[in-house]
mmCIF file of C-alpha atoms in Angstrom:
data_model
loop_
_atom_site.group_PDB
_atom_site.id
_atom_site.type_symbol
_atom_site.label_atom_id
_atom_site.label_comp_id
_atom_site.label_asym_id
_atom_site.label_seq_id
_atom_site.Cartn_x
_atom_site.Cartn_y
_atom_site.Cartn_z
ATOM 1 C CA UNK A 416 72.297 92.968 44.623
ATOM 2 C CA UNK A 417 70.360 94.967 47.232
ATOM 3 C CA UNK A 418 68.684 93.092 50.073
ATOM 4 C CA UNK A 419 65.247 94.171 48.781
ATOM 5 C CA UNK A 420 65.865 92.648 45.357
ATOM 6 C CA UNK A 421 67.385 89.523 46.882
ATOM 7 C CA UNK A 422 64.325 89.037 49.095
ATOM 8 C CA UNK A 423 62.008 89.563 46.140
ATOM 9 C CA UNK A 424 63.464 86.481 44.465
ATOM 10 C CA UNK A 425 64.218 84.454 47.587
ATOM 11 C CA UNK A 426 61.905 81.816 49.001
ATOM 12 C CA UNK A 427 58.937 83.291 50.929
ATOM 13 C CA UNK A 428 60.427 81.890 54.161
ATOM 14 C CA UNK A 429 63.274 84.427 53.906
ATOM 15 C CA UNK A 430 60.833 87.259 53.295
ATOM 16 C CA UNK A 431 58.845 86.093 56.315
ATOM 17 C CA UNK A 432 61.937 86.129 58.502
ATOM 18 C CA UNK A 433 63.099 89.520 57.241
ATOM 19 C CA UNK A 434 59.726 91.213 57.839
ATOM 20 C CA UNK A 435 58.862 89.631 61.189
ATOM 21 C CA UNK A 436 58.100 91.984 64.054
ATOM 22 C CA UNK A 437 59.467 91.708 67.574
ATOM 23 C CA UNK A 438 57.045 88.918 68.456
ATOM 24 C CA UNK A 439 58.282 85.412 67.824
ATOM 25 C CA UNK A 440 56.224 83.314 65.427
ATOM 26 C CA UNK A 441 56.771 79.793 64.200
ATOM 27 C CA UNK A 442 56.673 78.984 60.493
ATOM 28 C CA UNK A 443 55.484 76.081 58.408
ATOM 29 C CA UNK A 444 56.210 75.894 54.697
ATOM 30 C CA UNK A 445 55.151 74.155 51.535
ATOM 31 C CA UNK A 446 57.786 74.126 48.802
ATOM 32 C CA UNK A 447 57.485 73.422 45.087
ATOM 33 C CA UNK A 448 53.956 72.004 45.219
ATOM 34 C CA UNK A 449 53.065 71.534 41.531
ATOM 35 C CA UNK A 450 49.560 70.917 40.201
ATOM 36 C CA UNK A 451 48.091 70.890 36.694
ATOM 37 C CA UNK A 452 45.038 73.113 36.251
ATOM 38 C CA UNK A 453 43.169 75.142 33.674
ATOM 39 C CA UNK A 454 43.820 78.779 34.498
ATOM 40 C CA UNK A 455 44.471 82.000 32.615
ATOM 41 C CA UNK A 456 42.865 85.009 30.990
ATOM 42 C CA UNK A 457 44.010 84.295 27.432
ATOM 43 C CA UNK A 458 41.893 82.312 25.006
ATOM 44 C CA UNK A 459 44.871 80.004 24.370
ATOM 45 C CA UNK A 460 44.708 78.989 28.038
ATOM 46 C CA UNK A 461 41.113 77.756 27.845
ATOM 47 C CA UNK A 462 40.477 74.061 27.419
ATOM 48 C CA UNK A 463 44.064 73.105 28.339
ATOM 49 C CA UNK A 464 45.896 72.521 31.601
ATOM 50 C CA UNK A 465 49.230 73.937 32.650
ATOM 51 C CA UNK A 466 51.573 73.402 35.569
ATOM 52 C CA UNK A 467 51.521 75.917 38.380
ATOM 53 C CA UNK A 468 53.873 75.815 41.351
ATOM 54 C CA UNK A 469 53.000 76.870 44.913
ATOM 55 C CA UNK A 470 55.426 77.979 47.597
ATOM 56 C CA UNK A 471 53.649 78.891 50.810
ATOM 57 C CA UNK A 472 54.853 79.972 54.227
ATOM 58 C CA UNK A 473 52.473 80.359 57.156
ATOM 59 C CA UNK A 474 53.466 82.163 60.329
ATOM 60 C CA UNK A 475 51.711 80.582 63.306
ATOM 61 C CA UNK A 476 51.369 81.349 66.982
ATOM 62 C CA UNK A 477 53.746 79.197 69.042
ATOM 63 C CA UNK A 478 51.967 76.586 71.082
ATOM 64 C CA UNK A 479 51.708 76.991 74.823
ATOM 65 C CA UNK A 480 52.522 73.879 76.775
ATOM 66 C CA UNK A 481 53.856 70.610 75.426
ATOM 67 C CA UNK A 482 52.851 69.438 71.949
ATOM 68 C CA UNK A 483 52.595 65.838 73.197
ATOM 69 C CA UNK A 484 53.115 64.698 69.605
ATOM 70 C CA UNK A 485 49.425 65.537 68.999
ATOM 71 C CA UNK A 486 48.634 66.464 65.381
ATOM 72 C CA UNK A 487 45.390 68.160 66.472
ATOM 73 C CA UNK A 488 47.385 70.825 68.307
ATOM 74 C CA UNK A 489 49.298 72.092 65.291
ATOM 75 C CA UNK A 490 48.458 73.636 61.918
ATOM 76 C CA UNK A 491 48.822 70.619 59.654
ATOM 77 C CA UNK A 492 50.483 70.855 56.260
ATOM 78 C CA UNK A 493 47.303 69.238 54.952
ATOM 79 C CA UNK A 494 45.433 72.468 55.727
ATOM 80 C CA UNK A 495 47.688 74.305 53.275
ATOM 81 C CA UNK A 496 47.334 71.778 50.457
ATOM 82 C CA UNK A 497 43.584 71.513 51.146
ATOM 83 C CA UNK A 498 43.273 75.317 50.853
ATOM 84 C CA UNK A 499 44.934 75.136 47.438
ATOM 85 C CA UNK A 500 42.823 72.193 46.260
ATOM 86 C CA UNK A 501 39.577 73.767 47.495
ATOM 87 C CA UNK A 502 40.158 77.078 45.730
ATOM 88 C CA UNK A 503 41.203 75.357 42.509
ATOM 89 C CA UNK A 504 38.034 73.245 42.597
ATOM 90 C CA UNK A 505 35.720 76.167 43.385
ATOM 91 C CA UNK A 506 35.774 77.797 39.937
ATOM 92 C CA UNK A 507 38.029 78.369 36.949
ATOM 93 C CA UNK A 508 40.091 81.511 37.515
ATOM 94 C CA UNK A 509 41.764 83.890 35.100
ATOM 95 C CA UNK A 510 44.356 85.425 37.425
ATOM 96 C CA UNK A 511 47.063 84.018 39.680
ATOM 97 C CA UNK A 512 46.482 87.095 41.848
ATOM 98 C CA UNK A 513 42.912 85.993 42.546
ATOM 99 C CA UNK A 514 44.010 82.449 43.351
ATOM 100 C CA UNK A 515 46.781 83.644 45.681
ATOM 101 C CA UNK A 516 44.368 85.944 47.503
ATOM 102 C CA UNK A 517 41.828 83.180 48.019
ATOM 103 C CA UNK A 518 44.392 80.615 49.154
ATOM 104 C CA UNK A 519 45.800 83.084 51.686
ATOM 105 C CA UNK A 520 42.321 83.948 52.991
ATOM 106 C CA UNK A 521 41.417 80.300 53.449
ATOM 107 C CA UNK A 522 44.659 79.529 55.292
ATOM 108 C CA UNK A 523 44.115 82.508 57.597
ATOM 109 C CA UNK A 524 40.773 81.075 58.687
ATOM 110 C CA UNK A 525 42.829 78.583 60.720
ATOM 111 C CA UNK A 526 43.055 79.837 64.330
ATOM 112 C CA UNK A 527 46.843 79.384 64.582
ATOM 113 C CA UNK A 528 47.667 81.229 61.335
ATOM 114 C CA UNK A 529 48.816 84.855 61.649
ATOM 115 C CA UNK A 530 50.422 85.662 58.279
ATOM 116 C CA UNK A 531 50.506 83.806 54.970
ATOM 117 C CA UNK A 532 53.048 84.227 52.172
ATOM 118 C CA UNK A 533 51.789 82.723 48.930
ATOM 119 C CA UNK A 534 53.877 82.507 45.760
ATOM 120 C CA UNK A 535 52.318 80.970 42.628
ATOM 121 C CA UNK A 536 54.169 80.528 39.347
ATOM 122 C CA UNK A 537 53.167 79.326 35.895
ATOM 123 C CA UNK A 538 55.814 76.941 34.617
ATOM 124 C CA UNK A 539 54.646 76.447 31.017
ATOM 125 C CA UNK A 540 53.965 79.982 29.730
ATOM 126 C CA UNK A 541 57.517 80.959 28.828
ATOM 127 C CA UNK A 542 61.184 80.104 29.165
ATOM 128 C CA UNK A 543 61.052 80.898 32.877
ATOM 129 C CA UNK A 544 58.553 80.883 35.726
ATOM 130 C CA UNK A 545 55.909 83.642 35.617
ATOM 131 C CA UNK A 546 54.310 84.324 38.943
ATOM 132 C CA UNK A 547 52.950 86.424 41.757
ATOM 133 C CA UNK A 548 53.665 86.561 45.470
ATOM 134 C CA UNK A 549 51.475 88.094 48.157
ATOM 135 C CA UNK A 550 51.526 88.396 51.930
ATOM 136 C CA UNK A 551 48.337 88.645 53.946
ATOM 137 C CA UNK A 552 47.782 88.982 57.684
ATOM 138 C CA UNK A 553 44.938 87.704 59.828
ATOM 139 C CA UNK A 554 41.822 89.854 59.446
ATOM 140 C CA UNK A 555 43.033 91.402 56.185
ATOM 141 C CA UNK A 556 40.582 90.860 53.312
ATOM 142 C CA UNK A 557 38.707 87.795 54.547
ATOM 143 C CA UNK A 558 35.814 89.678 56.124
ATOM 144 C CA UNK A 559 34.271 90.972 52.890
ATOM 145 C CA UNK A 560 34.454 87.606 51.173
ATOM 146 C CA UNK A 561 32.932 85.801 54.132
ATOM 147 C CA UNK A 562 30.132 88.363 54.247
ATOM 148 C CA UNK A 563 29.442 87.731 50.568
ATOM 149 C CA UNK A 564 29.214 83.993 51.225
ATOM 150 C CA UNK A 565 26.630 84.610 53.953
ATOM 151 C CA UNK A 566 24.239 86.292 51.521
ATOM 152 C CA UNK A 567 20.570 85.371 51.688
ATOM 153 C CA UNK A 568 19.500 82.500 49.461
ATOM 154 C CA UNK A 569 17.852 84.028 46.379
ATOM 155 C CA UNK A 570 14.559 83.321 44.648
ATOM 156 C CA UNK A 571 15.390 81.798 41.227
ATOM 157 C CA UNK A 572 12.829 82.407 38.491
ATOM 158 C CA UNK A 573 12.961 81.119 34.908
ATOM 159 C CA UNK A 574 10.988 83.158 32.382
ATOM 160 C CA UNK A 575 10.028 81.705 28.998
ATOM 161 C CA UNK A 576 9.816 83.936 25.936
ATOM 162 C CA UNK A 577 6.050 84.042 26.404
ATOM 163 C CA UNK A 578 6.574 85.199 29.978
ATOM 164 C CA UNK A 579 9.066 87.890 28.954
ATOM 165 C CA UNK A 580 6.557 89.366 26.531
ATOM 166 C CA UNK A 581 3.576 88.878 28.845
ATOM 167 C CA UNK A 582 1.584 91.913 30.044
ATOM 168 C CA UNK A 583 1.764 90.286 33.509
ATOM 169 C CA UNK A 584 5.561 90.615 33.721
ATOM 170 C CA UNK A 585 5.727 93.772 35.825
ATOM 171 C CA UNK A 586 2.999 92.465 38.127
ATOM 172 C CA UNK A 587 4.889 89.190 38.634
ATOM 173 C CA UNK A 588 8.002 91.120 39.636
ATOM 174 C CA UNK A 589 5.881 93.161 42.071
ATOM 175 C CA UNK A 590 4.607 89.915 43.637
ATOM 176 C CA UNK A 591 8.066 88.338 43.823
ATOM 177 C CA UNK A 592 9.454 91.447 45.498
ATOM 178 C CA UNK A 593 7.081 90.918 48.427
ATOM 179 C CA UNK A 594 8.969 87.712 49.305
ATOM 180 C CA UNK A 595 11.796 89.803 50.714
ATOM 181 C CA UNK A 596 14.433 87.601 49.065
ATOM 182 C CA UNK A 597 16.947 88.548 46.362
ATOM 183 C CA UNK A 598 15.558 87.822 42.884
ATOM 184 C CA UNK A 599 17.552 86.240 40.072
ATOM 185 C CA UNK A 600 15.838 85.756 36.713
ATOM 186 C CA UNK A 601 17.017 83.233 34.132
ATOM 187 C CA UNK A 602 15.946 83.135 30.493
ATOM 188 C CA UNK A 603 16.519 81.020 27.399
ATOM 189 C CA UNK A 604 17.463 81.994 23.884
ATOM 190 C CA UNK A 605 15.156 84.219 21.811
ATOM 191 C CA UNK A 606 12.884 82.664 19.226
ATOM 192 C CA UNK A 607 15.150 83.360 16.242
ATOM 193 C CA UNK A 608 17.684 80.547 15.682
ATOM 194 C CA UNK A 609 21.313 81.261 16.561
ATOM 195 C CA UNK A 610 24.061 80.822 13.929
ATOM 196 C CA UNK A 611 25.259 77.224 13.596
ATOM 197 C CA UNK A 612 28.938 76.272 13.293
ATOM 198 C CA UNK A 613 30.689 72.858 13.288
ATOM 199 C CA UNK A 614 33.041 73.730 16.178
ATOM 200 C CA UNK A 615 31.524 72.540 19.500
ATOM 201 C CA UNK A 616 33.170 75.111 21.793
ATOM 202 C CA UNK A 617 32.375 77.948 19.399
ATOM 203 C CA UNK A 618 28.745 76.774 19.170
ATOM 204 C CA UNK A 619 28.482 76.641 22.959
ATOM 205 C CA UNK A 620 29.635 80.243 23.190
ATOM 206 C CA UNK A 621 27.235 81.333 20.447
ATOM 207 C CA UNK A 622 24.315 79.649 22.216
ATOM 208 C CA UNK A 623 25.241 81.208 25.563
ATOM 209 C CA UNK A 624 25.487 84.638 23.951
ATOM 210 C CA UNK A 625 22.009 84.121 22.479
ATOM 211 C CA UNK A 626 20.696 83.668 26.020
ATOM 212 C CA UNK A 627 22.454 86.870 27.041
ATOM 213 C CA UNK A 628 20.746 88.739 24.197
ATOM 214 C CA UNK A 629 17.427 87.659 25.662
ATOM 215 C CA UNK A 630 18.564 88.749 29.112
ATOM 216 C CA UNK A 631 18.901 92.271 27.754
ATOM 217 C CA UNK A 632 15.437 92.015 26.218
ATOM 218 C CA UNK A 633 14.070 91.267 29.700
ATOM 219 C CA UNK A 634 16.081 94.129 31.217
ATOM 220 C CA UNK A 635 14.473 96.488 28.708
ATOM 221 C CA UNK A 636 10.998 95.390 29.834
ATOM 222 C CA UNK A 637 11.534 96.333 33.514
ATOM 223 C CA UNK A 638 14.197 98.684 34.890
ATOM 224 C CA UNK A 639 14.443 96.620 38.080
ATOM 225 C CA UNK A 640 16.058 93.781 36.120
ATOM 226 C CA UNK A 641 19.818 94.325 35.831
ATOM 227 C CA UNK A 642 21.914 91.969 33.714
ATOM 228 C CA UNK A 643 24.880 90.507 35.624
ATOM 229 C CA UNK A 644 27.577 88.073 34.542
ATOM 230 C CA UNK A 645 29.788 87.310 37.571
ATOM 231 C CA UNK A 646 29.345 85.888 41.054
ATOM 232 C CA UNK A 647 30.863 89.086 42.450
ATOM 233 C CA UNK A 648 28.106 91.144 40.806
ATOM 234 C CA UNK A 649 25.473 88.665 41.969
ATOM 235 C CA UNK A 650 26.729 88.765 45.561
ATOM 236 C CA UNK A 651 26.705 92.568 45.556
ATOM 237 C CA UNK A 652 23.232 92.697 44.014
ATOM 238 C CA UNK A 653 21.788 90.252 46.528
ATOM 239 C CA UNK A 654 23.279 92.170 49.459
ATOM 240 C CA UNK A 655 21.822 95.409 48.094
ATOM 241 C CA UNK A 656 18.331 94.268 47.104
ATOM 242 C CA UNK A 657 18.859 94.487 43.341
ATOM 243 C CA UNK A 658 16.980 92.120 41.029
ATOM 244 C CA UNK A 659 19.267 90.377 38.526
ATOM 245 C CA UNK A 660 19.048 88.709 35.140
ATOM 246 C CA UNK A 661 21.689 86.032 34.721
ATOM 247 C CA UNK A 662 24.056 86.356 31.740
ATOM 248 C CA UNK A 663 25.458 82.815 31.813
ATOM 249 C CA UNK A 664 28.599 82.786 29.635
ATOM 250 C CA UNK A 665 31.283 83.561 32.214
ATOM 251 C CA UNK A 666 29.958 81.434 35.068
ATOM 252 C CA UNK A 667 29.225 78.444 32.825
ATOM 253 C CA UNK A 668 32.559 78.572 30.998
ATOM 254 C CA UNK A 669 34.546 79.190 34.192
ATOM 255 C CA UNK A 670 32.895 76.387 36.185
ATOM 256 C CA UNK A 671 35.322 73.634 37.172
ATOM 257 C CA UNK A 672 32.483 71.114 37.329
ATOM 258 C CA UNK A 673 30.294 72.691 34.671
ATOM 259 C CA UNK A 674 26.718 71.851 33.714
ATOM 260 C CA UNK A 675 25.929 68.833 31.582
ATOM 261 C CA UNK A 676 22.909 70.732 30.225
ATOM 262 C CA UNK A 677 23.372 72.436 26.873
ATOM 263 C CA UNK A 678 22.400 76.103 26.428
ATOM 264 C CA UNK A 679 19.557 74.934 24.193
ATOM 265 C CA UNK A 680 18.036 73.257 27.273
ATOM 266 C CA UNK A 681 17.653 76.563 29.061
ATOM 267 C CA UNK A 682 15.511 75.358 31.981
ATOM 268 C CA UNK A 683 18.007 72.599 32.829
ATOM 269 C CA UNK A 684 20.858 75.115 32.591
ATOM 270 C CA UNK A 685 19.003 77.471 34.930
ATOM 271 C CA UNK A 686 18.321 74.574 37.311
ATOM 272 C CA UNK A 687 22.067 73.839 37.440
ATOM 273 C CA UNK A 688 22.650 77.503 38.273
ATOM 274 C CA UNK A 689 19.969 77.382 40.972
ATOM 275 C CA UNK A 690 21.687 74.349 42.506
ATOM 276 C CA UNK A 691 24.909 76.352 42.908
ATOM 277 C CA UNK A 692 22.974 78.530 45.361
ATOM 278 C CA UNK A 693 21.502 75.487 47.117
ATOM 279 C CA UNK A 694 18.091 76.907 46.169
ATOM 280 C CA UNK A 695 14.994 75.361 47.734
ATOM 281 C CA UNK A 696 13.121 75.559 44.417
ATOM 282 C CA UNK A 697 13.029 77.344 41.081
ATOM 283 C CA UNK A 698 9.880 78.981 39.760
ATOM 284 C CA UNK A 699 9.347 78.336 36.031
ATOM 285 C CA UNK A 700 6.887 80.711 34.357
ATOM 286 C CA UNK A 701 5.445 79.915 30.948
ATOM 287 C CA UNK A 702 7.241 76.689 30.100
ATOM 288 C CA UNK A 703 6.037 73.156 30.789
ATOM 289 C CA UNK A 704 7.885 69.879 30.527
ATOM 290 C CA UNK A 705 9.975 67.657 32.759
ATOM 291 C CA UNK A 706 13.618 68.501 33.350
ATOM 292 C CA UNK A 707 16.223 66.473 35.213
ATOM 293 C CA UNK A 708 17.051 68.750 38.121
ATOM 294 C CA UNK A 709 18.353 68.480 41.673
ATOM 295 C CA UNK A 710 16.286 71.581 42.482
ATOM 296 C CA UNK A 711 12.487 71.210 42.672
ATOM 297 C CA UNK A 712 10.739 73.101 39.881
ATOM 298 C CA UNK A 713 7.349 74.793 40.285
ATOM 299 C CA UNK A 714 5.553 75.645 37.034
ATOM 300 C CA UNK A 715 3.213 78.578 36.519
ATOM 301 C CA UNK A 716 1.343 79.387 33.322
ATOM 302 C CA UNK A 717 2.238 82.563 31.448
ATOM 303 C CA UNK A 718 -1.490 83.260 31.332
ATOM 304 C CA UNK A 719 -1.778 83.476 35.112
ATOM 305 C CA UNK A 720 -1.660 86.965 36.578
ATOM 306 C CA UNK A 721 -1.184 85.616 40.128
ATOM 307 C CA UNK A 722 1.856 83.530 41.064
ATOM 308 C CA UNK A 723 0.331 82.084 44.248
ATOM 309 C CA UNK A 724 3.489 82.608 46.258
#
């Protein structure tokens, strides 16, 4: 067996040693760290957990001076397991590649870390282990993600069906644009009832898709409103001054700690979404009524031409 093939299947620590440059780096490793999570792109992988195994090696700068048995002077193993736990808790992911990338980026935020080797394997998807292994160096890939996380906080606006069809719609968008903040519009389902089925998960998807139909209705009313479905699209839109209409299916279904609100309670669902941005408030146009929300709601009548911003 060639050395390249042997290294491909060896533990990441051997790959680290074989690819090290002339500079001497220390290594810490995490071996066979197994957790049960919901992950995967296939429908059969939704709603169930499976075992995934992490093997991680981090190359770190050697310490100068004595360690003095001081845990604060070293890169603790806890930082590696915390990076894994944090990324698993952030959102439900489809790809091991995405998870490996994010774990490596988070580890490389530690000042001592120079390179990270991350191997992740699914243990329950076949007779063997199915996995991916990546290596990332400090400064490689983390900058763009950090920039996305520093995006301006958006203005969240819920539009009722009356507001979507209102002759004031374009004028409201003109007024909101003067705020200088990214705009994200949320809508509920259209007036026509969605199909009803006895399966709860199937019904949830149907109801979310009904909301997305209405999102496209709004997009047709004003070309500035672009329907988006992922946080990546939202981050890009907010950085580039594009107004968005939220298509909720992917974000809701992929959320690790998803909303308790049902799609039929569209304002509460939008308020949950607003809370994920730590929004200061959400403007609700054309729909009254109290909603349990951690984000303050400000109501405006669909008959009002002026939003009093």
